[in-house]
mmCIF file of C-alpha atoms in Angstrom:
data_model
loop_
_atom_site.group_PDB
_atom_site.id
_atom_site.type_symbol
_atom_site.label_atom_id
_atom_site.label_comp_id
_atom_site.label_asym_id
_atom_site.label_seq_id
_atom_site.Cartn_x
_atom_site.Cartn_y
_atom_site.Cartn_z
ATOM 1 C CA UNK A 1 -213.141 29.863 7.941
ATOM 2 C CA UNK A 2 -210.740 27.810 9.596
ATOM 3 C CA UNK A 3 -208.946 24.929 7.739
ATOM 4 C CA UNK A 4 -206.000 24.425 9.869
ATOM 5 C CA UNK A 5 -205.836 23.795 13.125
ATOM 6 C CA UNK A 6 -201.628 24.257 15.354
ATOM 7 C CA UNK A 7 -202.224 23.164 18.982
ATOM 8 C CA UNK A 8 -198.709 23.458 21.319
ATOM 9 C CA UNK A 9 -199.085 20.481 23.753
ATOM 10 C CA UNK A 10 -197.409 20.804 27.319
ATOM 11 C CA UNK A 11 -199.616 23.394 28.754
ATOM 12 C CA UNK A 12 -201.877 23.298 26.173
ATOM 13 C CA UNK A 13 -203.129 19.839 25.362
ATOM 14 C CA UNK A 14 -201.684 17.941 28.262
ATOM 15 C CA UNK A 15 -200.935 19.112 31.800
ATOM 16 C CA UNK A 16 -198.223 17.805 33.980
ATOM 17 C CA UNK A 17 -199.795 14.161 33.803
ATOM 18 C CA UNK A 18 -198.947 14.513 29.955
ATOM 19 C CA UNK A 19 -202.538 13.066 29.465
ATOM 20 C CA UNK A 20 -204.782 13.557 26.602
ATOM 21 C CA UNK A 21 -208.120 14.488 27.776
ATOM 22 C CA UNK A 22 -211.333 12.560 26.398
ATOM 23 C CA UNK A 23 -212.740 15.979 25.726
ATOM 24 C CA UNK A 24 -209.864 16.527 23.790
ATOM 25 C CA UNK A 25 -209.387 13.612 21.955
ATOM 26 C CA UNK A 26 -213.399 13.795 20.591
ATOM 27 C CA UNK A 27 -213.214 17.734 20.170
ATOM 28 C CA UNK A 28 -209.679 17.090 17.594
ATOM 29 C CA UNK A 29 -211.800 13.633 16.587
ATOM 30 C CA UNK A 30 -214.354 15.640 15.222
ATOM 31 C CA UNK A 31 -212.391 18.821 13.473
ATOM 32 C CA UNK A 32 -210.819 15.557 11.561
ATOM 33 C CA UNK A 33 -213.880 14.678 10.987
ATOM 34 C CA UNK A 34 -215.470 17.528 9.434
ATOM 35 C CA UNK A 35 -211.850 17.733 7.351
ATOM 36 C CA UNK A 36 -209.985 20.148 9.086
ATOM 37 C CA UNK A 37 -206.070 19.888 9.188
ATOM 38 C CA UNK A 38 -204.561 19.378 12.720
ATOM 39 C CA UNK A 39 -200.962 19.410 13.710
ATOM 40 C CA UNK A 40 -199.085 20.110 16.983
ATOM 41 C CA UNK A 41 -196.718 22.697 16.820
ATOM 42 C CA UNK A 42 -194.629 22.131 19.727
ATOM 43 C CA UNK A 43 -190.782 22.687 21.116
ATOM 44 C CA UNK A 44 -190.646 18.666 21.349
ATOM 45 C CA UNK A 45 -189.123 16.382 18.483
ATOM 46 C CA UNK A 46 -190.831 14.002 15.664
ATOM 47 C CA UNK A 47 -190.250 11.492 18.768
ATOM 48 C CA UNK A 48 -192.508 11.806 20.769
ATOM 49 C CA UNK A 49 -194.379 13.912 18.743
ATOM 50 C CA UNK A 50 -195.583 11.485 17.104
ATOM 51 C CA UNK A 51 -196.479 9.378 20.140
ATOM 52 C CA UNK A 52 -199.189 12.471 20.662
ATOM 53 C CA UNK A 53 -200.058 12.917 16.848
ATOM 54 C CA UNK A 54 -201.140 8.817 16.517
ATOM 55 C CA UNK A 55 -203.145 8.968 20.377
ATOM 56 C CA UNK A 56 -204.584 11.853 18.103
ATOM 57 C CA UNK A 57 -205.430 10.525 14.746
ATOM 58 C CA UNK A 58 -203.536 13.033 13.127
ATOM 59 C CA UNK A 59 -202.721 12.758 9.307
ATOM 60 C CA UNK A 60 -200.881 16.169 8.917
ATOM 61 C CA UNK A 61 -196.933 16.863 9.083
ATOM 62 C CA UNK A 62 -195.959 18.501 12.233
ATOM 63 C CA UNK A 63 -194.242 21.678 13.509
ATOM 64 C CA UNK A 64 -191.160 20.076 15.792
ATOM 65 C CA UNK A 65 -188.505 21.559 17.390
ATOM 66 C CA UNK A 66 -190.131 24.862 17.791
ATOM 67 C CA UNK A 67 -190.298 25.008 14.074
ATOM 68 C CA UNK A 68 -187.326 23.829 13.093
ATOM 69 C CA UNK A 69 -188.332 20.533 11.816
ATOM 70 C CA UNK A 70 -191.621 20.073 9.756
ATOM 71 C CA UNK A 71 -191.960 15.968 10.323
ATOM 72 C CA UNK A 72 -194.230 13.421 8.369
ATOM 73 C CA UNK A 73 -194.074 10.943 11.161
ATOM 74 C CA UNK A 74 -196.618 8.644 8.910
ATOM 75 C CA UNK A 75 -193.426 8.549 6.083
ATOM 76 C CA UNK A 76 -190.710 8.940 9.293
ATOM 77 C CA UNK A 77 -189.005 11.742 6.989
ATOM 78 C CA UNK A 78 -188.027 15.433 7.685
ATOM 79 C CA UNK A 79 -189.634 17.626 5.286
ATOM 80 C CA UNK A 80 -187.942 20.797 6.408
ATOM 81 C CA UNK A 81 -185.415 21.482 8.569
ATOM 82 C CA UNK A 82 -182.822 23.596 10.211
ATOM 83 C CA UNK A 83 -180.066 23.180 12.044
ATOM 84 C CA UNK A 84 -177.599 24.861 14.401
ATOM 85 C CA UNK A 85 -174.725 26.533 13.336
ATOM 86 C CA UNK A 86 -171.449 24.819 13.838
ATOM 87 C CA UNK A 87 -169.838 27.896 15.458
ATOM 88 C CA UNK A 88 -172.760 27.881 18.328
ATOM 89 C CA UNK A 89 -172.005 23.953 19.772
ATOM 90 C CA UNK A 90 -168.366 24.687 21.044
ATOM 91 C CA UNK A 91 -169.122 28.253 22.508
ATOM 92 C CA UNK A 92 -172.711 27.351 24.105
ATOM 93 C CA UNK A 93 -170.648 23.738 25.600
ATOM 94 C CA UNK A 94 -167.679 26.336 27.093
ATOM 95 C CA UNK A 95 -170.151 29.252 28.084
ATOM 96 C CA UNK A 96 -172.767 26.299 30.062
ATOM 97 C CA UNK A 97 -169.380 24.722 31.702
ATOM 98 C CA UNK A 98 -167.720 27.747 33.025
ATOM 99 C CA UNK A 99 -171.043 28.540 34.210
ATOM 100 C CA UNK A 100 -172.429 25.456 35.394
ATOM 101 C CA UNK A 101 -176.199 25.739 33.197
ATOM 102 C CA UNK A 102 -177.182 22.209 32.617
ATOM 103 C CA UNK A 103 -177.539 21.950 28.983
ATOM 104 C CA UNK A 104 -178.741 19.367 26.359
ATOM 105 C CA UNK A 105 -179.137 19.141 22.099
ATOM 106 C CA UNK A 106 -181.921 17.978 20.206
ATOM 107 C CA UNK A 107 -181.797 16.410 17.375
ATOM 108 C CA UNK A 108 -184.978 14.999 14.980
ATOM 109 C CA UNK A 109 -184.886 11.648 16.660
ATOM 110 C CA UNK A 110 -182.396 11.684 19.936
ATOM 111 C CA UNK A 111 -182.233 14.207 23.308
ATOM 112 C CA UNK A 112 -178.347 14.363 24.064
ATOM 113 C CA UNK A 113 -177.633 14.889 27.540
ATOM 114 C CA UNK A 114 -174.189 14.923 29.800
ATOM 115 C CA UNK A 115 -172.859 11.964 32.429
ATOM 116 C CA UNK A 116 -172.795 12.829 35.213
ATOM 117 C CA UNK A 117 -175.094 15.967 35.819
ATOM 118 C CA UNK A 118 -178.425 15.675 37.629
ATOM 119 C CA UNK A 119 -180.930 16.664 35.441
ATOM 120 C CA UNK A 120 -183.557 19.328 37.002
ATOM 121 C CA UNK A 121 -186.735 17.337 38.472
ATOM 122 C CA UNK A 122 -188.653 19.590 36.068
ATOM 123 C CA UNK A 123 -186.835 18.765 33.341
ATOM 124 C CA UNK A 124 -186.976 14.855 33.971
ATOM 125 C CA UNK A 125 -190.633 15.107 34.155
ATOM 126 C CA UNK A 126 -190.843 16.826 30.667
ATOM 127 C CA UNK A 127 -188.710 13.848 29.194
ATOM 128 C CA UNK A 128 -190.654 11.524 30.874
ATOM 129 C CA UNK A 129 -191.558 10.132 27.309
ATOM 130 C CA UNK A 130 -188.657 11.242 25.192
ATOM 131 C CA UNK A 131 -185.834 9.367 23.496
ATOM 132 C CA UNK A 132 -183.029 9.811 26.303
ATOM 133 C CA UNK A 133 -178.966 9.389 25.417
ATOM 134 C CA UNK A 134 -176.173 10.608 27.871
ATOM 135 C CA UNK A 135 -173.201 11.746 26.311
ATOM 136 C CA UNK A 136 -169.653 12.354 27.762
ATOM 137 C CA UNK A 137 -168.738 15.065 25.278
ATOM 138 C CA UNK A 138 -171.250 16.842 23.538
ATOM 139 C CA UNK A 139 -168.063 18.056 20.835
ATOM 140 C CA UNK A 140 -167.302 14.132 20.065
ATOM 141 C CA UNK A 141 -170.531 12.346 21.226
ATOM 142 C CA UNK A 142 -173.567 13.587 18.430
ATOM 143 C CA UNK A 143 -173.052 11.948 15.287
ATOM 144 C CA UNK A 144 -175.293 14.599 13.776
ATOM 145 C CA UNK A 145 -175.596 18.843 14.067
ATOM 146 C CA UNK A 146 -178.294 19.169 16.134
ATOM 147 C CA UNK A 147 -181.509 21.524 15.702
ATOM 148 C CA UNK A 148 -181.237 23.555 18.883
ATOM 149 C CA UNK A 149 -179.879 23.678 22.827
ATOM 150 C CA UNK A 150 -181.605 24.029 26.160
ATOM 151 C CA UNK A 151 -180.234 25.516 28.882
ATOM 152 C CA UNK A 152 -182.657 24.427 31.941
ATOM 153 C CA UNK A 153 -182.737 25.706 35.746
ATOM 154 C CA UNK A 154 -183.706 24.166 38.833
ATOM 155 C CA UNK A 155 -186.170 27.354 39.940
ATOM 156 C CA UNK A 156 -188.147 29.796 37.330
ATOM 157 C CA UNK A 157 -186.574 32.247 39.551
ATOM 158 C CA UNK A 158 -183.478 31.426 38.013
ATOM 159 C CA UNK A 159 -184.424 31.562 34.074
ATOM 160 C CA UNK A 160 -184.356 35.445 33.480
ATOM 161 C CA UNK A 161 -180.884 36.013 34.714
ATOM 162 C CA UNK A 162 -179.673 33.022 32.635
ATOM 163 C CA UNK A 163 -181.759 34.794 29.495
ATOM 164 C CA UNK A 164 -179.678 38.367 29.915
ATOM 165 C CA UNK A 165 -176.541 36.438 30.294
ATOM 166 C CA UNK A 166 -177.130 34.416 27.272
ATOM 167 C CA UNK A 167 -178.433 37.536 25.315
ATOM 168 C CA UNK A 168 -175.529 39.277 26.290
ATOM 169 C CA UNK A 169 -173.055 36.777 25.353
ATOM 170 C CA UNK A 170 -174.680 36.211 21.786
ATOM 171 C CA UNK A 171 -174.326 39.622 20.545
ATOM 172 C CA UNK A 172 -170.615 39.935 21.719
ATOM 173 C CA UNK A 173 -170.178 36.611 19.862
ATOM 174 C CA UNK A 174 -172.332 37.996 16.509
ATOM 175 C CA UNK A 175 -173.895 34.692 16.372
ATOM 176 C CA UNK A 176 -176.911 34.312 14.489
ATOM 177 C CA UNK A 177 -178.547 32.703 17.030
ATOM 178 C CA UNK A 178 -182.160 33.498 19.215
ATOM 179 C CA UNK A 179 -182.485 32.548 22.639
ATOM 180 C CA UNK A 180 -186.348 32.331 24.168
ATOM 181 C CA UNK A 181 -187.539 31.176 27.083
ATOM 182 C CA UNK A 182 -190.084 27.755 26.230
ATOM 183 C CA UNK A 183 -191.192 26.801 30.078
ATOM 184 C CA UNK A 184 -190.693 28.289 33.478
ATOM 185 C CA UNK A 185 -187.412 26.182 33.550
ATOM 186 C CA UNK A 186 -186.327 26.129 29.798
ATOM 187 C CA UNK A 187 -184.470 28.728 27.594
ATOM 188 C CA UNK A 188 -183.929 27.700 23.923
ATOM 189 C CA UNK A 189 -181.427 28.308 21.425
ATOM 190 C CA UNK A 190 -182.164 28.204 17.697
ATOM 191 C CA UNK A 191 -180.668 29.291 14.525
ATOM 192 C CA UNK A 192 -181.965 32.956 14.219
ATOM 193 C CA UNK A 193 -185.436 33.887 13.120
ATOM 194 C CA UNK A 194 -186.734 29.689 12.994
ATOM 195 C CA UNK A 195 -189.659 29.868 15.111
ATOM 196 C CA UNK A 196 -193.220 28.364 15.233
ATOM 197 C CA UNK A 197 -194.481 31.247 13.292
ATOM 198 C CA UNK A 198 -192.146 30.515 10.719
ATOM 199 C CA UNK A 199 -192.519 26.586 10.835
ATOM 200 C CA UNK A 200 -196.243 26.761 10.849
ATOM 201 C CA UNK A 201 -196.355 29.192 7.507
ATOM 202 C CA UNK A 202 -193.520 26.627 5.924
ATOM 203 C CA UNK A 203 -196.484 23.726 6.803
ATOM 204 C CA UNK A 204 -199.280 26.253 5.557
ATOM 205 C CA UNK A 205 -197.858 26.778 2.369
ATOM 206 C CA UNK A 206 -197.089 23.126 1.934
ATOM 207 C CA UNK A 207 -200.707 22.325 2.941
ATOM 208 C CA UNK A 208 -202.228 25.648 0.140
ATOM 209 C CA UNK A 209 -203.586 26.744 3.362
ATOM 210 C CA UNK A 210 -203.397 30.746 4.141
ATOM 211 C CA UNK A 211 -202.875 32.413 6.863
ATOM 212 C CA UNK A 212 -206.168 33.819 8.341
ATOM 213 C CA UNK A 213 -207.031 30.123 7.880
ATOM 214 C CA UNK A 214 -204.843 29.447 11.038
ATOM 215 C CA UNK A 215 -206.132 28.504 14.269
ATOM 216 C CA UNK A 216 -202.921 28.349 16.629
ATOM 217 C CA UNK A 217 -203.233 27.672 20.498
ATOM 218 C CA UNK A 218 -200.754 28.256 22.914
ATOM 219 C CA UNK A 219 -199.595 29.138 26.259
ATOM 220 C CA UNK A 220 -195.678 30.591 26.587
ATOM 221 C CA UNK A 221 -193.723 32.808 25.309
ATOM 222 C CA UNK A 222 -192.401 30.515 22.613
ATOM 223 C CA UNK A 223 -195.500 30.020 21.132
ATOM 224 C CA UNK A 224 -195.919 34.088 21.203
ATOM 225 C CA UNK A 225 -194.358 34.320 17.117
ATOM 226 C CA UNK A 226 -197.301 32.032 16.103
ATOM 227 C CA UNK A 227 -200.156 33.627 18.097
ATOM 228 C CA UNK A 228 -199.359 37.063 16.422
ATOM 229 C CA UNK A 229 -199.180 35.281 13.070
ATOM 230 C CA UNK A 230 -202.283 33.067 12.966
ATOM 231 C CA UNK A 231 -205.959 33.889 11.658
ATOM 232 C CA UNK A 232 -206.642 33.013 15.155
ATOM 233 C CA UNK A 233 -204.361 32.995 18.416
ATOM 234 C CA UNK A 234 -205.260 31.575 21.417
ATOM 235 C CA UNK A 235 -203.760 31.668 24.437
ATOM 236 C CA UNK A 236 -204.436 29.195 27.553
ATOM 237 C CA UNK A 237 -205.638 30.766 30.803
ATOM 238 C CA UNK A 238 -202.377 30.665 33.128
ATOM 239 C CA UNK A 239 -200.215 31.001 30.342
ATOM 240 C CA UNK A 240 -197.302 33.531 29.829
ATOM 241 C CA UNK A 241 -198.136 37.248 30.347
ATOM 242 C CA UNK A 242 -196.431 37.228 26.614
ATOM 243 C CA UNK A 243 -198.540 34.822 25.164
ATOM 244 C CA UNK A 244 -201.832 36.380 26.590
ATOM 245 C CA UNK A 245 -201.113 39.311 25.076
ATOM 246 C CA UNK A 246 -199.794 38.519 21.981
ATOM 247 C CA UNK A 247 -203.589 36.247 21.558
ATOM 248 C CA UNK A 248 -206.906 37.107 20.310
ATOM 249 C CA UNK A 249 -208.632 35.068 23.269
ATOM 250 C CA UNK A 250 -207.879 33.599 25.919
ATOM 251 C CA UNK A 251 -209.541 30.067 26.351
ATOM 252 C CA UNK A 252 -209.464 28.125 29.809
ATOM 253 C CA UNK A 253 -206.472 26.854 31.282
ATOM 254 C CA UNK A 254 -205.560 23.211 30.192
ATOM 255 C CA UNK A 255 -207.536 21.684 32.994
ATOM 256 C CA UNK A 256 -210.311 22.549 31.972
ATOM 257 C CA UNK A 257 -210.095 21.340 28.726
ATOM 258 C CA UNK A 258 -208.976 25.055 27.172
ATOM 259 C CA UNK A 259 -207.695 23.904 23.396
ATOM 260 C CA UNK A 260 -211.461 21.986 23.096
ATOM 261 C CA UNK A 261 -212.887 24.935 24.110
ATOM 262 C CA UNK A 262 -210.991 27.427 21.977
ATOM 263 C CA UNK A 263 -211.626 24.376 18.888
ATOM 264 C CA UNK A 264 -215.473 24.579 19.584
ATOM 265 C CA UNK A 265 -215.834 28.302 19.120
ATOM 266 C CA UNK A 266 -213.540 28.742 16.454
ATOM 267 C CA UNK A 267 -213.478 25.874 14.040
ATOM 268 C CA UNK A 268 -216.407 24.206 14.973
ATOM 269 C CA UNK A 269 -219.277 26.307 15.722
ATOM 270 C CA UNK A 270 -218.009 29.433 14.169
#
């Protein structure tokens, strides 16, 4: 029986319009309803997380920063989280210059990104509702470690390269550090082994829910550690080769309405 309910959102809940559906607003209305947990596990911060989480109605913590931050947005506190490394902000800032990457930090609350640089039109349109601040120097201009990078690229033909050249520079460096790729454009760094998988069983635990009580939806290859670990992955039509087969089912893509779908069969009418 399902109890708790981990829905990604770009690709997953909202398409490129970053629109909530009204089939999936009343299919999440009425898992709350019937006293289900729902949370959005999701490579995005508490802001604007949280912007999706009250359109929502949600009441439980969520899984930020590709689970490096499990947020209470109702209390506006952190009730996990980890952080980069020290070590990794010079040597990703020196690797992503010499190279040209465009590259920006996350933090809980802020997006840090550089003067100066044009920021991919992909990229722009994924921030479209995040909390924006251009920096001159990433080394003096973040008050605060932050909880992962992004390296982004004008073409998905471009991201794979960047990946090997990335993995191959973290293990000559020994850093304990993962790099993943999030979006067709987007390659992540976070402190090894934090992942949604491992955020999600953090909020499980917190929650006394187990696992095979998981419902987790998804549609890249970030959200590939939590498919495998749920009661119940689902993966969106379209998604990742990764993701679809790391899932139990696949559900429709996003527009048509896949994460109400996948909530139907499997929490609601089991």
């Amino acid at each position: 029986m399902i109890r708790l309910i981990a829905c990604d959102i770009d690709g997953t809940l909202v398409g490129r319009d970053l629109q909530l559906s009204p089939r999936v607003r009343h299919t999440i209305a009425r898992a709350l309803e019937r006293g289900l947990l729902v949370t959005l596990a999701t490579g995005r911060g508490p802001s604007p997380t949280d912007y999706f989480a009250e359109q929502l109605g949600l009441t439980a913590p969520l899984v930020c920063l590709q689970g490096g931050v499990i947020y209470d947005y109702r209390l506006g506190r952190a009730l996990h989280e980890t952080r980069l490394p020290p070590a990794v902000i010079p040597w990703i800032v020196g690797h992503a210059r010499a190279r040209g990457w465009h590259l920006h930090f996350e933090t809980t609350n802020l997006v840090y990104m550089p003067y100066g640089v044009e920021t991919p039109d992909e990229l722009a349109a994924l921030f479209r509702v995040a909390n924006l601040t251009r920096v001159k120097d990433f080394l003096t201009g973040m008050p605060e470690p932050p909880h992962k990078f992004i390296v982004s690229v004008h073409h998905p033909a471009e991201r794979d390269g960047v990946q090997r050249e990335l993995d191959a520079l973290v293990q000559a460096a020994g850093l304990p550090l993962d790099v993943f790729p999030s979006h067709p454009v987007l390659l992540e760094g976070l402190p090894a082994g934090i992942n949604k998988a491992t955020g999600l069983a953090w909020l499980a635990r917190h929650l006394g829910v187990e696992r095979d009580q998981v419902l987790a939806i998804g549609d890249n290859d970030n959200d590939i550690p939590m498919l495998r670990w749920a009661g119940v992955g689902v993966a969106m039509a379209g998604g990742s080769p990764g993701a679809l087969a790391a899932a139990d089912w696949v559900a429709p893509g996003v527009d048509a309405d896949g994460a109400a779908v996948a909530i139907e069969k499997y929490a609601l009418n089991p």
